[in-house]
Amino acid sequence: MIALIGLAIGVVVGLLIHPTVPPELAPYLPIAVVAALDALAGAARAVLDGLFDDRVFVVSFLSNVVVASFIVFLGDQLGVGTQLSTAVVVVLGIRIFSNVAAIRRRLFKA
Amino acid sequence: MPSPTSPTPQPAGSPGRAGAPWRTLARALAPRASRSQLIAGALCALLGFGAVTQVRHTAGADYSSLRESELVELLDQLSRRASDLSAQNLALEDQRAELESTRGQAAAAADAAAERLRVQGILAGTLPAEGPGVVLRIYDPAGRVTASSLYHVIEELRNAGAEAMSVADIRITAATWVADGSQGGEPVIEIDGRAVSPPFEFRAIGDPTTIETALNIPGGALASIRNAGGTHDLRHQESLTIDQVAEVPSFEFASPVPEP
């Protein structure tokens, strides 16, 4: 419940203060958001499996974000930033889908 | 976090029962001020904040969110398109200039043709003509004026520069002929196949003074009329109209030499 409240608070704060993205961070923010979504889906699955551990959640959340951003940064340095961003988004998308599928199987037995 | 592909073990609580996962979920979501809940809440807040920021950034910005390579490609596309369009523009302008010059040439040709038609219509007698000129009446009380005398008058008018002529309501052209003939035993004068009788009225457009001088040359056209017992009456006119038109002859043998 507190997680959902926190999500809502973040959205409201974002809507209220109109943050501008610094240009250096502009390529990484979308990837970081997708990586965080992946961590969230994994955490939800772990909750249902009874394996949720806050330390694991924090570490996976932060490492997901950092690694995804780093891959994009590396891609930019190598001149394949756009392609690597696409690759990261595809991989994270697949993981989100499989995690959501596992959650669905737990909850609905389907 | 768990690997997405590895099979996950059933939660330890109550395997097999349908309501168990929901209960697990409800228990996890139940607001407790535990450390894990607060951390999850904080990270979720971070996620929501980041997601909203990115959405606003994407919605608000047009080019500022693009990478350098994308911008370069965009610029490249734009400049390519611009050069395409300017080349097209050049081609179309060329075409327009060409069309305009063609139209100008066609208009000039049409003007020239119309002018030529006008001039040649007057020369060939196919158009009515007007202008200053003279009216010459020839009376023939003795009946001894001959075709050659009349033809002499026509020749003299031509020599004097008359540009359009008619006699007895017949337009005089280059092909006009005058001959002595007879009609019912009486001698008549025929012009272009039509019998004419005195008085003969000549109308000629040209310089009246020149024409009068030419006609009055001693031993000339009018002198021969007088010798034949005829009288004449010459009048200048500021404006004279010759309405009669000649028919265009159809040429049987002659045709224009084709231009090389």
XYZ file of C-alpha atoms in Angstrom:
370
model
C 0.000 0.000 0.000
C 2.770 2.348 0.903
C 4.414 1.473 -2.443
C 1.289 2.525 -4.345
C 0.995 5.675 -2.273
C 4.643 6.443 -3.014
C 4.014 5.949 -6.735
C 1.063 8.339 -6.575
C 3.076 10.881 -4.619
C 5.861 10.736 -7.211
C 3.420 11.284 -10.063
C 1.752 14.210 -8.277
C 5.082 15.818 -7.429
C 6.226 15.409 -11.018
C 3.025 17.017 -12.264
C 3.250 19.867 -9.799
C 6.851 21.028 -10.072
C 7.315 20.669 -13.809
C 10.860 19.382 -13.669
C 13.049 19.914 -16.681
C 15.384 17.138 -17.712
C 19.023 18.235 -17.892
C 20.292 17.670 -21.420
C 23.047 15.327 -20.253
C 20.479 13.059 -18.627
C 17.934 13.224 -21.438
C 19.024 10.001 -23.188
C 19.155 8.004 -19.930
C 15.916 8.930 -18.194
C 13.580 6.877 -20.434
C 15.829 3.829 -20.138
C 16.058 4.303 -16.376
C 12.277 4.468 -16.125
C 11.886 1.258 -18.101
C 14.538 -0.454 -15.973
C 12.749 0.662 -12.797
C 9.502 -0.724 -14.152
C 11.273 -4.014 -14.681
C 12.534 -3.983 -11.089
C 9.042 -3.188 -9.855
C 7.521 -6.057 -11.814
C 10.192 -8.404 -10.450
C 9.488 -7.212 -6.913
C 5.757 -7.768 -7.337
C 6.450 -11.289 -8.514
C 8.746 -11.893 -5.552
C 6.022 -10.660 -3.196
C 3.619 -13.198 -4.623
C 6.245 -15.893 -4.368
C 6.859 -14.944 -0.768
C 10.475 -14.242 -1.570
C 10.373 -10.473 -1.331
C 13.362 -8.978 0.342
C 13.707 -5.218 0.689
C 17.474 -5.322 0.358
C 17.231 -7.318 -2.864
C 14.576 -4.928 -4.143
C 16.660 -1.833 -3.494
C 19.781 -3.350 -4.973
C 17.977 -4.696 -8.047
C 16.139 -1.400 -8.566
C 19.278 0.711 -8.387
C 21.476 -1.719 -10.293
C 18.846 -2.041 -13.057
C 18.715 1.719 -13.440
C 22.473 2.185 -13.283
C 23.323 -0.690 -15.603
C 20.695 0.313 -18.173
C 21.916 3.900 -18.145
C 25.515 2.764 -18.338
C 24.804 0.587 -21.359
C 23.177 3.511 -23.107
C 26.076 5.760 -22.141
C 28.513 3.194 -23.463
C 26.501 2.928 -26.675
C 26.635 6.704 -27.074
C 30.397 6.648 -26.651
C 30.694 3.840 -29.212
C 28.396 5.600 -31.656
C 25.641 2.978 -31.405
C 23.592 4.745 -28.731
C 20.293 4.521 -30.559
C 20.661 0.836 -31.319
C 21.765 -0.064 -27.801
C 18.890 1.927 -26.316
C 16.554 -0.097 -28.478
C 18.243 -3.326 -27.395
C 17.974 -2.443 -23.704
C 14.334 -1.473 -24.066
C 13.598 -4.742 -25.859
C 15.313 -6.877 -23.205
C 13.654 -5.012 -20.334
C 10.323 -5.240 -22.105
C 10.655 -9.003 -22.426
C 11.508 -9.285 -18.717
C 8.550 -7.099 -17.751
C 6.257 -9.261 -19.824
C 7.537 -12.525 -18.335
C 7.313 -11.159 -14.788
C 3.784 -9.949 -15.400
C 2.954 -13.325 -16.886
C 4.250 -15.054 -13.726
C 2.190 -12.688 -11.544
C -0.833 -13.434 -13.639
C -0.312 -17.177 -13.236
C -0.060 -16.834 -9.459
C -3.103 -14.642 -9.088
C -5.458 -16.120 -11.671
C -4.015 -19.593 -12.137
C -4.033 -18.856 -15.847
C 15.209 -10.190 -8.101
C 14.090 -13.533 -9.475
C 15.113 -14.697 -12.876
C 12.091 -14.469 -15.179
C 12.731 -17.789 -16.858
C 13.449 -20.031 -13.915
C 10.423 -21.763 -12.451
C 9.432 -20.161 -9.217
C 8.677 -22.253 -6.237
C 5.245 -22.057 -4.715
C 5.057 -19.725 -1.760
C 5.754 -21.544 1.431
C 2.466 -20.479 3.045
C -0.366 -22.467 1.575
C 0.344 -24.264 -1.655
C -2.534 -25.308 -3.874
C -5.223 -23.103 -2.425
C -6.724 -20.593 -4.837
C -7.067 -17.682 -2.434
C -3.498 -17.867 -1.117
C -1.755 -15.556 -3.599
C -4.381 -12.863 -3.102
C -3.960 -13.107 0.616
C -0.219 -12.825 0.161
C -0.746 -9.751 -1.955
C -3.139 -8.180 0.520
C -0.727 -8.875 3.336
C 2.100 -7.275 1.391
C 0.017 -4.233 0.563
C -1.323 -3.753 4.033
C 0.069 -0.445 5.275
C 2.745 -1.184 7.782
C 5.472 1.215 8.648
C 8.078 -1.401 8.099
C 11.426 -0.565 6.605
C 10.790 -2.566 3.461
C 7.484 -0.802 2.847
C 9.039 2.625 3.231
C 11.910 1.795 0.917
C 9.552 0.359 -1.673
C 7.401 3.467 -1.350
C 10.382 5.753 -1.820
C 11.614 3.898 -4.869
C 8.102 3.846 -6.322
C 7.863 7.576 -5.762
C 11.150 7.959 -7.594
C 9.812 5.855 -10.453
C 6.581 7.831 -10.700
C 8.456 11.096 -10.614
C 10.875 9.935 -13.307
C 8.127 8.541 -15.489
C 6.062 11.726 -15.327
C 9.129 13.850 -15.977
C 10.019 11.810 -19.014
C 6.461 11.876 -20.339
C 6.328 15.649 -19.996
C 9.744 15.948 -21.545
C 8.733 13.848 -24.530
C 5.417 15.634 -24.945
C 6.808 19.128 -24.541
C 10.036 18.942 -26.442
C 10.228 18.582 -30.178
C 13.914 18.461 -31.010
C 15.614 19.056 -27.681
C 15.188 15.401 -26.665
C 16.818 14.057 -29.832
C 20.370 12.791 -29.922
C 23.042 14.455 -31.926
C 23.076 11.711 -34.551
C 19.304 11.904 -34.957
C 19.498 15.671 -35.299
C 22.246 15.350 -37.893
C 20.159 12.858 -39.836
C 17.125 15.109 -39.588
C 19.146 18.070 -40.803
C 20.505 15.953 -43.615
C 17.023 14.906 -44.676
C 15.814 18.486 -44.555
C 18.682 19.818 -46.614
C 18.257 17.010 -49.122
C 14.601 17.792 -49.406
C 15.342 21.504 -49.707
C 17.800 20.910 -52.523
C 15.312 18.596 -54.239
C 12.659 21.251 -53.994
C 14.916 24.018 -55.229
C 15.953 21.881 -58.197
C 12.296 21.279 -58.923
C 11.675 24.995 -58.573
C 14.425 25.737 -61.101
C 13.031 23.226 -63.578
C 9.546 24.657 -63.235
C 10.815 28.201 -63.683
C 12.668 27.143 -66.819
C 9.498 25.561 -68.090
C 7.531 28.693 -67.325
C 10.025 30.905 -69.120
C 9.951 28.569 -72.084
C 6.178 28.593 -72.172
C 6.098 32.371 -71.905
C 8.549 32.842 -74.738
C 6.609 30.350 -76.848
C 3.451 32.256 -76.127
C 5.154 35.543 -77.053
C 6.387 34.067 -80.316
C 2.972 32.663 -81.092
C 1.344 36.025 -80.368
C 3.876 37.848 -82.558
C 3.317 35.357 -85.350
C -0.423 35.783 -85.018
C -0.064 39.597 -85.130
C 2.136 39.403 -88.201
C -0.269 37.036 -89.880
C -3.196 39.330 -89.133
C -1.314 42.337 -90.497
C -0.360 40.420 -93.620
C -3.943 39.306 -94.054
C -5.102 42.929 -93.836
C -2.552 44.206 -96.324
C -3.049 41.386 -98.749
C -6.802 41.627 -98.378
C -6.602 45.206 -99.621
C -4.156 44.294 -102.371
C -6.233 41.356 -103.558
C -9.447 43.305 -103.168
C -10.987 40.864 -100.752
C -11.437 43.476 -98.019
C -13.405 46.739 -98.171
C -11.075 49.741 -98.102
C -11.363 53.362 -97.123
C -9.182 56.435 -97.285
C -8.643 59.644 -99.274
C -8.985 59.375 -102.993
C -10.803 60.508 -106.124
C -14.096 59.809 -107.841
C -13.913 60.006 -111.617
C -17.033 59.925 -113.760
C -16.720 59.400 -117.469
C -19.666 60.263 -119.676
C -19.898 58.916 -123.157
C -22.623 60.755 -125.108
C -21.117 59.721 -128.447
C -20.773 56.073 -127.491
C -17.207 55.894 -128.769
C -15.293 55.263 -125.559
C -13.627 51.889 -125.931
C -12.387 49.252 -123.577
C -8.821 50.218 -124.245
C -9.567 53.801 -123.193
C -11.014 52.579 -119.904
C -8.107 50.198 -119.452
C -5.814 53.113 -120.045
C -7.505 54.954 -117.187
C -7.099 51.928 -114.910
C -3.423 51.661 -115.813
C -2.926 55.328 -115.166
C -4.580 55.033 -111.767
C -2.300 52.127 -110.907
C 0.725 54.083 -112.046
C -0.315 56.958 -109.850
C -0.236 54.684 -106.837
C -3.918 54.048 -106.266
C -4.109 51.348 -103.662
C -7.701 50.239 -104.077
C -9.968 50.860 -107.046
C -13.406 50.067 -108.306
C -15.184 50.857 -111.514
C -18.922 50.649 -111.998
C -19.194 48.823 -108.666
C -16.629 46.229 -109.689
C -13.530 45.916 -107.530
C -10.401 46.189 -109.647
C -7.747 43.621 -108.853
C -4.602 42.425 -110.518
C -6.673 40.015 -112.582
C -9.274 42.525 -113.778
C -9.756 42.646 -117.518
C -11.630 45.014 -119.820
C -12.835 44.033 -123.269
C -15.117 45.212 -126.033
C -18.093 42.986 -126.475
C -21.589 43.041 -127.825
C -24.949 42.444 -126.308
C -27.949 41.985 -128.578
C -26.023 43.504 -131.460
C -25.140 46.617 -129.473
C -21.461 47.156 -128.676
C -20.831 47.134 -124.908
C -17.815 47.156 -122.674
C -17.264 44.154 -120.451
C -15.283 44.281 -117.224
C -14.547 40.931 -115.662
C -17.311 39.472 -117.767
C -19.968 42.010 -116.769
C -21.348 44.446 -119.249
C -21.108 48.039 -118.042
C -22.653 51.134 -119.506
C -21.870 54.846 -119.180
C -21.422 56.830 -117.129
C -18.448 54.892 -115.813
C -17.658 55.770 -112.240
C -14.108 55.114 -111.055
C -13.330 55.242 -107.365
C -9.678 55.119 -106.397
C -7.987 55.393 -103.002
C -4.625 57.062 -103.173
C -3.044 60.511 -103.238
C -5.690 62.670 -105.074
C -3.160 65.200 -106.370
C -0.859 62.594 -107.799
C -3.770 60.755 -109.376
C -5.164 63.928 -110.970
C -1.777 64.903 -112.318
C -1.241 61.462 -113.758
C -4.652 61.351 -115.404
C -4.231 64.793 -116.943
C -0.916 64.114 -118.646
C -1.153 65.510 -122.205
C -1.909 62.636 -124.541
C -2.710 60.506 -121.478
C -5.770 58.652 -120.239
C -8.257 61.509 -120.003
C -7.005 62.969 -123.261
C -7.865 59.743 -125.035
C -11.350 59.842 -123.484
C -11.821 63.365 -124.738
C -10.595 62.335 -128.165
C -13.296 59.679 -128.221
C -15.911 62.363 -127.550
C -16.296 61.585 -123.857
C -16.374 64.015 -120.972
C -15.159 63.524 -117.453
C -15.652 64.840 -113.986
C -12.914 64.345 -111.368
C -13.547 65.010 -107.700
C -11.245 64.715 -104.734
C -12.607 63.155 -101.587
C -11.170 63.326 -98.112
C -12.684 59.989 -97.247
C -13.755 57.417 -99.725
C -15.076 53.944 -99.096
C -14.854 51.060 -101.521
C -17.279 48.427 -100.341
C -17.064 46.080 -103.277
C -14.890 43.058 -102.761
C -13.463 40.684 -105.279
C -13.759 36.959 -105.051
C -10.562 35.129 -104.396
C -9.725 33.220 -107.567
C -8.997 29.569 -107.155
C -5.650 28.704 -108.601
C -5.570 25.697 -110.815
C -1.926 25.580 -111.816
C 0.042 27.907 -109.615
C 0.903 26.988 -106.049
C 3.374 28.690 -103.715
C 6.930 27.407 -103.779
C 7.441 25.669 -100.436
C 9.868 27.441 -98.158
C 13.225 25.706 -97.932
